[in-house]
Each structure stands twice: as C-alpha cells, then as structure tokens.
Amino acid sequence: MNQVNCKSPRPIRTATAPARWRRIVASLTLLAQLWSSTLPAAVSWPPPQSTQDQLQRALQLTDALEQALPKPTLDMMELAFEFDFDYQTAIDFVLDQHAFVPYPGVLRGPDGALVTGSGNSWDLSLLLAALIKSIGGDAQVVGGSIAAADAERLLERVFMPLPRATDTASIEQMLSALRQSAPELAQGLEQRLKLRDDPAHGAELQRRTGELAAQIQRQLAAAGIEIGNAGEAADASGLIGQLQRDYAFLRWRSGPGQAWQDVHPAFGRLSAPEAEVQRYLADEVPTDLLHRVGLRLVIERLRADGSGRHERVAIMREFERPTANLFKNQLTLGVGPLGGNPEQDQVFAAPLLNGRSPAGAQAFSALGLTADASDAASAAGKLFATLGEGMAGMAGRLGGLGASADEAEKAMPRLTGVLLEARIIAPDGSEKIVERRLADLRERSDVPFPDAATVEVILDFDIGGNHPQALVHEQLARQRQNLEASLPLLAWARGELTLEQARQVPEFREMPESHWLEFERYANAMLPERDANRSGWRPGPMIVTRRTGFDADQQVQVLSDILHNPVTVLGRDAEGAIRVSVAGAVEQGVRETLLESALMGKSDGWSGRSPVRVIAEPGALDQHSAARNWSQQALERATQDLEQNYVLAITDDAEPHWWRIHRQSGETLGMGALGGQEMAEYIVMVISAGLSTYFFYRSVESCDKTYKDNQAMADCCIVGNLAVTYGTSALGAATGGLPTGEAGAWIANPILASVGYIMASLQFELAGNFLVEAISGEPIEAACKAIENW
C-alpha cells in the first residue's frame, strides 16, 4: 500500500483539470439546467466561480423545496402555541390523531409517540402529560390494571386504520416547486409516482414474500419443527393478559385547587375502562418500564501463553440508553486510527462514539495490547509498558531457539478481532445479546494495521413509522450540509489542500456525523402491515446497521445488517376471533429481508434463496458446514443463531446463507456469515466527519491504484465515490435493486421516495435520464464509462 507523505500535500494533477471539476459538480448537482458552458483552464482552491455558481443553484433548489413543503410541529411548546394553550384541543389531538399499538412498557416515550403518531397506553399517556404540562397544567401518568373485557376492547383498536394518510398536498407542492426550476426533474418524478398507482408493483413484493414464507414453512413442517403452534394461529389470551396488567392512563388538572380529571388515551374515543390504580409516575420513568439498549466494543486477542486460546477485552464502557432516546438520532460507533489523520502512519487504534472518544476508551495495538486512549495519544507510556511485559513473558516461555514456528506463533500476543456487543433489555428485565464480528483478523492478511481493524457502524433504532414530512426536512437540511462540504473534501483528497488547510474551511470543519439517509426512507416501508383483518407491530426496537470497513483487497466495503427485528402479527380466524399469527411473523421477516436487499441497491439475491434444508441442532450444523466448506465466521454466526433459539432453513445458495426462524415467535430474517446482511461492493465511503473522512481518503488511493494508467477513469472513480455516497438512496428509493424494493418505497412513503429521487437526481444523473440502471452491476466503473465520452 502506498504511504502518504504527511509533510506535504499530494501532487496536484493538472491533466484534464477542468473536466475534473465538471465531473465533481456533476456528481453533486446533475441537473441539465445547472451546467455551465465554460470552465476555467485549471483547478485551484477555492473552486472556479462557475463551479461555485453551479453549487449555489443546487442549494437554491434545496431551499425552494424546504420552503414549499409544510414542516410538521413536533415540539411540545410549539404545539401548545398552536393549540392556543387550550387543554381540550390537546386532548382531542392525542385521542383523534394517534393510533394504539400494544407493545409492553415504554418503548417510544412522548416524543416517539408524537413522531410516529401511535403508541401504547404508557407512551400515549406520557405524550398527553407532556402537552398538558407545556400548556401549564398538572399531569400524572397512572399505572394500573383493567378487566379482561376492557383489554379485549382495547385490542380491537389495533385493526383501526392509522390516522395519517398519504400527504398528497405535499407531493403536489414539491412538484410545483420543481416545475418552476427543474421541469425535466419534475417530469421524471411524476413518472415515478405512478408506481404507487400500479397494482403490479405492490403485488410483486407480496407474491415473492408469500412464496418464500410458504417454502420456509413447508421445510419446517417436513423436518417436524413446530414454530409457535405449527402454523396454527395461536390464542391471543396471553396478549390480552399483558394488556390487563400493563396499562396506563392520565390524571390531569388545569392548576392547583382544580379537580383532577382522568383521560384514557389508549382507548381513543371508546368508552373509558374502570382501572385499578397501582402506581403514579414521577417526572422520570422507572427502569422497570423502559426498553433499553446497551452497546460496547470489545477486541479479541490471542493469549500470549502458548495455549492458542483467545480472550476478549472491552475497549469502552457500555453505552446504555432507553430506546425512547435512541430513536431520535442514529448513532455512529467504530474503531479508527488514533488521531484519525490518514496522511500519517498510525500505530494504535481507538474506539469512537459519534466521532468522540467514549467513556472508558482503550487504545490498542496490532498485538491486542491496550492502554487508556489518552495515554496512548500522548506518549503511549502505559501501552509500551504493557508491551514490554508481554514480550518478556513470551520470551521466557519460548526459552530459546528450540520452539517451533507454530509454538512461536501461539506464544505471540496478537489482535484477532473487533466485535460489537448489543444488549437489548426488555421492561421485564429479560435480555437478548446480539454480537457481530466487525473485523475478523484470525487469518493473517496483507491489510496493514490499523486499517485492518478500522470500521464504522451506523446504528438506526426503529420504533415505528417516522413522520414523513419531518424526515423530508431533516434530509434536505443534511443534503445542504453535504453539498457544501463536498468541494473542500474533494480538494483535500486530490491534494489541493492538506488536511490542516481543509480544516480551516468552515464547511469541511463543520461536516456532520455520518448519517444513513437511505434507511430512513426505507424504514416505513419495512413496517408491518395494518388493516381491518391483520395488524403487526414491533414489541421492541428494530436495530439496523450499516457497517463500513476494508476487505482483504484493501477496498472499502459497505454492509447493511439487521441486528434485531422483533415482530408480533395478529389476524382473524373464520369466525372473526383475534389470533396471533406465526405465519404472519415469518412473512414479515421475509419482507424485511427483501427490502433490505433493495436498500443496498443490490440485484435481488434474497428473492432467489429458497430453503432446502432445516437445521435445528449444532451437530447437524457442524456436519453441513464442513461438507460445504463454510468459513469460520459463517459457522460462528449460525451457531449463535441456534443458541438463541432459532432454527435455520439453509438456502440453495453457493455461499452460506440461511433463513433463521425463532421457535416461539416466528421472527424471521435472512442471514449470512456477516449477519442479517446485504453487501455492496463499492470503492466508496460516506463523506462526513471522523472515520468517514478516513475511509474516503483511502478510497481515493484505491481509485488511483485501480486506474493508474487512465487519468480520466481515476478522476471519475473519485466522483463516483461522491455520487454513490450521496445518492445511495437512488439505488433503492429512486429505482430499486428489485421491483419489490421499488414498490415498497414508493407505495409506503411516496413523499419520502420523492425526496430520495430528487436528491439522487441532483447528484447522480450523469446525462439525460441516466440513473442507477447504468451502474447496477459495477457502480463506479460503469459510471465512469458513461461520462468518459463527455
């Protein structure tokens, strides 16, 4: 791997410089009307005026969209003003515009219930309490129990339609703004919106989901495996009992001396139940009601005692938060070179949480030896001390030159992996541990340290359908930040600026943390369906990650991974009675897997992965994996699934892939060696602060190496990095890697899909109607070929 001289910038390339800037801006704006007819003869910093003008026009279009689209009010005090500080208006708002969802405990909190437009009795009561207090009244959330008959009435509410319908007015406002400034883009968007009216698209997702779910259930039946009640809908008495015991309502008054009044938000406009009071909540929600998630990073290292055994060491304290807080922002967790400057060689790596050093951060070396990150960053004194002790012990054990190479290898301490541990804690105290090996260093490779251990994970905690209009404005705001930061980032990557010079540019210095915009657009499409005869919801958080690291060829690799996808599905039998549907849970898991494939812009791999064999015991798995020559990581991952009470429906794919099905709930997910996965093989990385900047710098080096004899292709490769980075949504929301994914996004959330299409077109449309279709196979190279003739 070429080493970068940290004392001077990389040489400035002068060949085809005007074309380079043109390509750079093309990947950012990509509207025909934004092109400039003339460009200067050389690239310099700051960029040419014509480039800056093009960028400004793209930003103006972003501003026009923000102004055209209504922005929802999701702040309690602002709502109080909208309600004119009227208590009854606030009560009506919660009762009439929020649906009931019967999960246990506090999953969403008041803000989550407001954003999603739904919640259980606790979260809806917390929402109304927050509004009453914002207006100026007193409010107490009361916990208690209700009679079985009232719980049955409450359960019927899960089949009522959600209050929020498609925001057709917002879509029309968006189109109106586009027609004025970008008519071709408006025309393309109108064509895309027709997807939601074409029943064939929605039917394709439903058809393939149903086929795969049926195949899985046939394989389970043939193997004699009973999931839930073996496909028979289960009695809902357990859920009704939960609703009886886990109930809350609101007691409020307008002020001191006024009478207290009771409101039961979960029942909406149904008659209120008689509730037995058991507890009153103070200002804080007690732990025994909260859904929580704990996260930490650990390293795995080979013990330096000649045993060949491994041990694990935490490199940060566990970061634990309620899901009601986590849903508000994606988290970025990872490991990067200590100091984070890719222009300099690094000896140590350290953990990062949202771009900062987490509590208890430990730096570590290629030998797996650790020290406090602040010590390692300054003089590495403790690290060297630990290293010296380790080496002395190793030398003593070897005892001389008589040790074999294998014995010497086992006696050497060595880093063998970086792992993520996620602890998912339910209100009743039960826990589920989900583990992912983020970097597998058990086999030696040519990837140098710390690149071999460098990884970035973006975690999204989905607790229910987000507010489409709120997401629109959030994503447009992020788009503006990304556009403004792109030019100094590219100038730095191309050697026009040193890192220190780039940090003097405000847009570079203020780059936002990494954000997974495309998942936010797809999240609502992954929600369980809800109608008069079927209703599904998540009894806990769905946790989805995007992982970025280096592969064995030192290329940047992007992987999506569903860590946790709990679901409960209800249906009705022939007599209209409510039943828990295990078959519905299997279908939902298959659907989520297919949509995840579309999210990553892949060809539809999972749709063709039919199950051919069921494995329920570790011995059978060992035999199968040995016969198929599975990797150690694949066997490790599948074994952990078996240990967590899943059965495996092995697919007919050449690579290790399986459908995992939970024995009790029917929760299903397509799995592979790296997790609930779909991979995109790009030379690309997210462009933002911290680790993402490091990955982008490395991807530029990869472009130079790959196209060392073709200047135009090397430049285009870098532009492609930007295009894919900012336009990954186009790979899903705009066109989709498969028809099922395309339909899922456009039908479930047309306004969000529209924004995805606009953003992708602003950054991805290389000529005319060119979109992802041209780069669906090998993104960067195909994109380069498309613009090489400009």
Coordinates of N, CA and C in Angstrom, one line a residue, residues 328-492:
K328 N -34.2 9.0 18.4 CA -34.2 10.4 17.9 C -33.0 10.6 16.9
N329 N -31.9 9.9 17.1 CA -30.7 10.1 16.3 C -30.0 8.8 16.0
Q330 N -29.5 8.6 14.8 CA -28.7 7.5 14.6 C -27.4 7.6 15.3
L331 N -26.8 6.5 15.7 CA -25.5 6.5 16.4 C -24.4 6.0 15.5
T332 N -23.3 6.6 15.6 CA -22.1 6.1 14.9 C -21.1 5.6 15.9
L333 N -20.7 4.3 15.7 CA -19.8 3.6 16.6 C -18.8 2.9 15.8
G334 N -17.5 3.0 16.2 CA -16.5 2.4 15.3 C -15.1 2.4 16.0
V335 N -14.2 2.0 15.2 CA -12.8 2.0 15.6 C -12.0 2.6 14.5
G336 N -11.1 3.5 14.8 CA -10.3 4.2 13.9 C -8.9 4.4 14.4
P337 N -8.0 4.8 13.5 CA -6.6 5.1 13.9 C -6.6 6.2 14.9
L338 N -5.8 6.1 15.9 CA -5.7 7.1 17.0 C -5.2 8.4 16.4
G339 N -6.0 9.4 16.5 CA -5.6 10.7 15.9 C -6.4 10.9 14.6
G340 N -6.7 9.8 13.9 CA -7.6 9.9 12.8 C -7.1 10.6 11.5
N341 N -5.8 10.8 11.4 CA -5.3 11.5 10.2 C -4.7 10.5 9.2
P342 N -5.4 10.3 8.1 CA -4.9 9.3 7.1 C -3.7 9.7 6.4
E343 N -3.2 11.0 6.6 CA -2.0 11.4 6.0 C -0.8 10.9 6.8
Q344 N -1.0 10.3 8.0 CA 0.1 9.9 8.8 C 0.0 8.4 9.2
D345 N 1.1 7.8 9.3 CA 1.1 6.4 9.7 C 0.7 6.3 11.2
Q346 N -0.1 5.3 11.5 CA -0.6 5.2 12.9 C -0.2 3.9 13.5
V347 N 0.0 3.8 14.7 CA 0.4 2.6 15.4 C -0.7 2.0 16.2
F348 N -1.6 2.9 16.7 CA -2.7 2.5 17.6 C -4.0 2.8 17.0
A349 N -5.0 2.0 17.4 CA -6.4 2.3 17.0 C -7.2 2.5 18.3
A350 N -8.3 3.2 18.2 CA -9.1 3.5 19.4 C -10.6 3.6 19.0
P351 N -11.5 3.3 20.0 CA -13.0 3.4 19.7 C -13.5 4.8 19.6
L352 N -14.5 5.0 18.8 CA -15.2 6.3 18.6 C -16.7 6.1 18.8
L353 N -17.4 7.0 19.5 CA -18.8 7.0 19.6 C -19.3 8.4 19.1
N354 N -20.0 8.5 18.0 CA -20.4 9.7 17.4 C -19.3 10.7 17.2
G355 N -18.2 10.1 16.8 CA -17.0 10.9 16.4 C -16.1 11.3 17.6
R356 N -16.5 10.9 18.8 CA -15.7 11.3 20.0 C -15.3 10.0 20.8
S357 N -14.3 10.2 21.6 CA -13.8 9.1 22.4 C -14.9 8.8 23.5
P358 N -15.4 7.5 23.6 CA -16.4 7.2 24.6 C -15.8 7.0 25.9
A359 N -16.6 6.9 26.9 CA -16.2 6.7 28.3 C -15.4 5.4 28.4
G360 N -14.3 5.4 29.1 CA -13.5 4.2 29.3 C -12.8 3.7 28.0
A361 N -12.5 4.7 27.1 CA -11.9 4.3 25.8 C -10.5 3.7 26.0
Q362 N -10.2 2.6 25.4 CA -8.9 2.0 25.4 C -8.3 1.9 24.0
A363 N -7.2 2.5 23.8 CA -6.4 2.3 22.6 C -5.8 0.9 22.6
F364 N -5.6 0.4 21.4 CA -5.0 -0.9 21.3 C -4.1 -1.0 20.1
S365 N -3.2 -2.0 20.1 CA -2.2 -2.2 19.1 C -2.5 -3.5 18.3
A366 N -1.6 -3.7 17.3 CA -1.8 -4.9 16.5 C -1.6 -6.2 17.3
L367 N -0.9 -6.1 18.4 CA -0.7 -7.2 19.3 C -1.9 -7.4 20.3
G368 N -2.9 -6.5 20.2 CA -4.0 -6.6 21.1 C -3.8 -6.1 22.5
L369 N -2.7 -5.3 22.7 CA -2.4 -4.8 24.0 C -3.1 -3.4 24.1
T370 N -3.5 -3.1 25.3 CA -4.4 -1.9 25.5 C -3.8 -0.9 26.5
A371 N -4.2 0.3 26.4 CA -3.9 1.3 27.3 C -5.0 2.4 27.2
D372 N -5.1 3.2 28.3 CA -6.1 4.3 28.2 C -5.8 5.2 27.0
A373 N -6.8 5.5 26.3 CA -6.7 6.2 25.0 C -5.9 7.5 25.1
S374 N -6.2 8.2 26.2 CA -5.5 9.5 26.4 C -4.0 9.3 26.6
D375 N -3.6 8.2 27.3 CA -2.2 7.9 27.5 C -1.5 7.6 26.1
A376 N -2.2 6.7 25.4 CA -1.6 6.3 24.1 C -1.5 7.5 23.2
A377 N -2.5 8.4 23.2 CA -2.5 9.6 22.3 C -1.3 10.5 22.7
S378 N -0.9 10.5 24.0 CA 0.1 11.5 24.3 C 1.5 10.9 24.2
A379 N 1.8 9.9 25.0 CA 3.2 9.3 24.9 C 3.2 7.8 24.8
A380 N 2.0 7.2 24.9 CA 1.8 5.7 24.8 C 2.7 5.0 25.9
G381 N 2.9 5.7 27.0 CA 3.7 5.1 28.0 C 3.2 3.8 28.6
K382 N 1.9 3.8 29.0 CA 1.4 2.6 29.5 C 1.3 1.5 28.5
L383 N 1.1 1.8 27.3 CA 1.0 0.8 26.2 C 2.3 0.2 26.1
F384 N 3.4 1.0 26.0 CA 4.7 0.4 25.8 C 5.1 -0.4 27.1
A385 N 4.7 0.0 28.2 CA 5.0 -0.8 29.4 C 4.3 -2.2 29.4
T386 N 3.0 -2.2 29.0 CA 2.3 -3.4 28.8 C 3.0 -4.3 27.8
L387 N 3.4 -3.7 26.7 CA 4.0 -4.4 25.6 C 5.3 -5.0 26.1
G388 N 6.1 -4.3 26.9 CA 7.3 -4.8 27.4 C 7.1 -6.0 28.3
E389 N 6.1 -6.0 29.1 CA 5.8 -7.1 30.0 C 5.4 -8.3 29.2
G390 N 4.5 -8.1 28.2 CA 4.1 -9.2 27.3 C 5.2 -9.9 26.6
M391 N 6.1 -9.0 26.0 CA 7.2 -9.6 25.3 C 8.2 -10.4 26.2
A392 N 8.4 -9.9 27.4 CA 9.3 -10.5 28.3 C 8.7 -11.9 28.7
G393 N 7.4 -11.9 29.0 CA 6.8 -13.2 29.3 C 6.8 -14.2 28.2
M394 N 6.6 -13.7 27.0 CA 6.7 -14.5 25.8 C 8.1 -15.1 25.6
A395 N 9.1 -14.3 25.8 CA 10.4 -14.7 25.6 C 10.8 -15.8 26.6
G396 N 10.3 -15.6 27.8 CA 10.6 -16.6 28.9 C 9.9 -17.9 28.5
R397 N 8.7 -17.9 28.0 CA 8.1 -19.1 27.7 C 8.7 -19.9 26.5
L398 N 9.2 -19.1 25.5 CA 9.9 -19.8 24.4 C 11.2 -20.4 24.9
G399 N 11.9 -19.7 25.8 CA 13.0 -20.4 26.4 C 14.2 -20.5 25.5
G400 N 14.2 -20.1 24.3 CA 15.3 -20.3 23.5 C 14.9 -20.5 22.0
L401 N 15.8 -21.0 21.3 CA 15.6 -21.2 19.8 C 14.9 -22.5 19.5
G402 N 14.6 -23.3 20.5 CA 14.1 -24.6 20.2 C 12.6 -24.6 19.8
A403 N 11.9 -23.5 20.0 CA 10.5 -23.5 19.8 C 10.2 -23.6 18.3
S404 N 9.1 -24.4 17.9 CA 8.7 -24.5 16.5 C 8.1 -23.2 16.1
A405 N 7.9 -23.0 14.8 CA 7.2 -21.8 14.3 C 5.8 -21.8 14.8
D406 N 5.1 -22.9 14.9 CA 3.7 -23.0 15.4 C 3.7 -22.6 16.8
E407 N 4.6 -23.1 17.6 CA 4.7 -22.7 19.0 C 5.0 -21.2 19.2
A408 N 5.9 -20.7 18.4 CA 6.2 -19.3 18.5 C 5.0 -18.4 18.1
E409 N 4.2 -18.9 17.1 CA 3.0 -18.1 16.7 C 2.0 -18.1 17.8
K410 N 1.8 -19.2 18.5 CA 0.8 -19.3 19.6 C 1.3 -18.5 20.8
A411 N 2.6 -18.3 21.0 CA 3.1 -17.6 22.1 C 3.1 -16.1 21.9
M412 N 2.9 -15.7 20.7 CA 2.9 -14.2 20.4 C 1.5 -13.7 20.6
P413 N 1.4 -12.6 21.4 CA 0.1 -12.0 21.5 C -0.3 -11.3 20.2
R414 N -1.6 -11.4 19.8 CA -2.0 -10.9 18.5 C -3.5 -10.5 18.5
L415 N -3.8 -9.4 17.9 CA -5.2 -9.0 17.8 C -5.8 -9.9 16.8
T416 N -7.0 -10.4 17.1 CA -7.7 -11.4 16.2 C -9.1 -10.9 15.8
G417 N -9.6 -9.8 16.4 CA -10.9 -9.3 16.0 C -11.4 -8.1 16.8
V418 N -12.3 -7.4 16.2 CA -13.1 -6.3 16.8 C -14.5 -6.7 16.8
L419 N -15.2 -6.7 17.9 CA -16.6 -7.1 17.9 C -17.5 -6.1 18.5
L420 N -18.8 -6.0 18.1 CA -19.8 -5.2 18.6 C -20.7 -6.1 19.5
E421 N -21.0 -5.7 20.7 CA -22.0 -6.4 21.5 C -23.2 -5.4 21.8
A422 N -24.3 -5.9 21.4 CA -25.6 -5.1 21.7 C -26.4 -5.9 22.7
R423 N -26.8 -5.2 23.7 CA -27.6 -5.9 24.8 C -29.0 -5.2 24.7
I424 N -30.0 -6.0 24.4 CA -31.4 -5.5 24.2 C -32.2 -5.9 25.5
I425 N -32.6 -4.9 26.2 CA -33.2 -5.2 27.5 C -34.7 -4.8 27.5
A426 N -35.6 -5.8 27.8 CA -37.0 -5.5 27.8 C -37.4 -5.0 29.2
P427 N -38.6 -4.4 29.3 CA -39.0 -3.9 30.6 C -39.1 -4.9 31.7
D428 N -39.3 -6.2 31.4 CA -39.4 -7.2 32.4 C -38.0 -7.7 32.9
G429 N -36.9 -7.1 32.3 CA -35.6 -7.4 32.7 C -34.9 -8.5 31.8
S430 N -35.7 -9.1 31.0 CA -35.1 -10.1 30.1 C -34.2 -9.5 29.1
E431 N -33.1 -10.2 28.7 CA -32.1 -9.6 27.8 C -31.9 -10.5 26.6
K432 N -31.5 -9.9 25.5 CA -31.0 -10.6 24.3 C -29.7 -10.0 24.0
I433 N -28.7 -10.8 23.8 CA -27.3 -10.3 23.4 C -27.1 -10.6 21.9
V434 N -26.8 -9.6 21.2 CA -26.6 -9.7 19.8 C -25.1 -9.3 19.5
E435 N -24.4 -10.2 18.9 CA -22.9 -10.0 18.7 C -22.6 -10.0 17.2
R436 N -21.7 -9.1 16.8 CA -21.2 -9.1 15.4 C -19.7 -8.9 15.4
R437 N -19.1 -9.7 14.6 CA -17.6 -9.6 14.4 C -17.4 -8.5 13.4
L438 N -17.0 -7.4 13.8 CA -16.8 -6.2 12.8 C -15.5 -6.4 12.0
A439 N -14.5 -6.9 12.6 CA -13.2 -7.1 11.9 C -12.7 -8.5 12.3
D440 N -12.5 -9.3 11.3 CA -12.0 -10.7 11.6 C -10.5 -10.8 11.2
L441 N -9.7 -10.8 12.2 CA -8.2 -10.8 12.0 C -7.6 -12.2 12.4
R442 N -8.4 -13.2 12.4 CA -7.9 -14.5 12.8 C -7.0 -15.1 11.8
E443 N -7.3 -14.8 10.5 CA -6.3 -15.2 9.5 C -5.5 -14.0 9.1
R444 N -4.2 -14.2 8.9 CA -3.3 -13.1 8.5 C -3.7 -12.6 7.1
S445 N -3.5 -11.3 6.9 CA -3.8 -10.7 5.6 C -2.8 -9.6 5.3
D446 N -2.9 -9.1 4.1 CA -1.9 -8.1 3.7 C -2.4 -6.7 4.1
V447 N -3.6 -6.6 4.7 CA -4.1 -5.3 5.1 C -3.4 -4.8 6.3
P448 N -2.7 -3.7 6.3 CA -1.9 -3.3 7.4 C -2.8 -2.8 8.6
F449 N -2.2 -2.9 9.8 CA -2.9 -2.3 10.9 C -2.5 -0.8 10.9
P450 N -3.5 0.2 11.3 CA -4.8 -0.1 11.8 C -5.9 -0.3 10.8
D451 N -5.6 -0.2 9.5 CA -6.7 -0.3 8.6 C -7.5 -1.6 8.8
A452 N -6.8 -2.7 9.1 CA -7.4 -4.0 9.2 C -8.5 -4.0 10.3
A453 N -8.3 -3.1 11.3 CA -9.3 -3.1 12.4 C -10.2 -1.9 12.3
T454 N -10.0 -1.0 11.3 CA -10.8 0.2 11.2 C -12.2 -0.1 10.7
V455 N -13.2 0.3 11.4 CA -14.6 0.0 11.0 C -15.5 1.1 11.5
E456 N -16.6 1.4 10.7 CA -17.6 2.4 11.2 C -18.9 1.7 11.1
V457 N -19.7 1.8 12.1 CA -21.1 1.3 12.2 C -22.1 2.4 12.5
I458 N -23.0 2.6 11.6 CA -24.1 3.5 11.9 C -25.3 2.6 12.3
L459 N -25.9 3.0 13.5 CA -27.0 2.2 14.1 C -28.2 3.1 14.0
D460 N -29.3 2.5 13.5 CA -30.6 3.1 13.5 C -31.6 2.3 14.4
F461 N -32.3 3.0 15.3 CA -33.2 2.3 16.2 C -34.6 2.7 15.8
D462 N -35.3 1.7 15.1 CA -36.6 2.0 14.6 C -37.7 1.5 15.5
I463 N -38.5 2.4 16.0 CA -39.5 2.1 17.0 C -40.9 2.2 16.4
G464 N -41.0 2.6 15.1 CA -42.3 2.8 14.5 C -42.2 3.7 13.3
G465 N -43.3 3.9 12.6 CA -43.2 4.8 11.4 C -42.9 6.2 11.8
N466 N -41.8 6.8 11.2 CA -41.5 8.1 11.4 C -42.4 9.1 10.6
H467 N -42.4 10.4 11.0 CA -43.2 11.3 10.3 C -42.6 11.7 9.0
P468 N -43.3 11.4 7.9 CA -42.7 11.7 6.6 C -42.2 13.1 6.3
Q469 N -43.1 14.1 6.7 CA -42.7 15.5 6.5 C -41.5 15.9 7.3
A470 N -41.4 15.3 8.5 CA -40.2 15.6 9.4 C -38.9 15.1 8.7
L471 N -39.0 13.9 8.2 CA -37.9 13.3 7.6 C -37.5 14.1 6.3
V472 N -38.5 14.6 5.6 CA -38.2 15.4 4.4 C -37.3 16.5 4.7
H473 N -37.7 17.3 5.8 CA -36.9 18.5 6.1 C -35.5 18.1 6.7
E474 N -35.5 17.0 7.5 CA -34.2 16.6 8.1 C -33.3 16.2 6.9
Q475 N -33.7 15.5 5.9 CA -32.9 15.1 4.9 C -32.5 16.2 4.0
L476 N -33.3 17.1 3.7 CA -32.9 18.3 2.9 C -31.9 19.1 3.6
A477 N -32.0 19.3 4.9 CA -31.0 20.0 5.7 C -29.7 19.3 5.7
R478 N -29.7 18.0 5.8 CA -28.4 17.2 5.7 C -27.8 17.3 4.3
Q479 N -28.7 17.3 3.3 CA -28.2 17.4 1.9 C -27.5 18.8 1.7
R480 N -28.0 19.8 2.3 CA -27.3 21.1 2.1 C -25.9 21.0 2.8
Q481 N -25.8 20.4 4.0 CA -24.5 20.3 4.6 C -23.5 19.5 3.8
N482 N -24.1 18.4 3.2 CA -23.2 17.5 2.4 C -22.7 18.2 1.2
L483 N -23.6 18.9 0.5 CA -23.2 19.6 -0.7 C -22.1 20.7 -0.4
E484 N -22.3 21.4 0.6 CA -21.3 22.5 1.0 C -20.0 21.9 1.3
A485 N -20.0 20.7 2.0 CA -18.7 20.1 2.4 C -18.0 19.4 1.3
S486 N -18.7 19.1 0.2 CA -18.1 18.2 -0.7 C -16.9 18.7 -1.5
L487 N -16.9 20.0 -1.8 CA -15.8 20.6 -2.6 C -14.5 20.6 -1.8
P488 N -14.5 21.2 -0.6 CA -13.2 21.1 0.2 C -12.8 19.7 0.4
L489 N -13.7 18.8 0.6 CA -13.3 17.4 0.9 C -12.6 16.8 -0.3
L490 N -13.2 17.1 -1.5 CA -12.5 16.6 -2.7 C -11.2 17.3 -3.0
A491 N -11.1 18.5 -2.7 CA -9.8 19.2 -2.8 C -8.8 18.6 -1.9
W492 N -9.2 18.3 -0.7 CA -8.2 17.6 0.2 C -7.8 16.2 -0.4

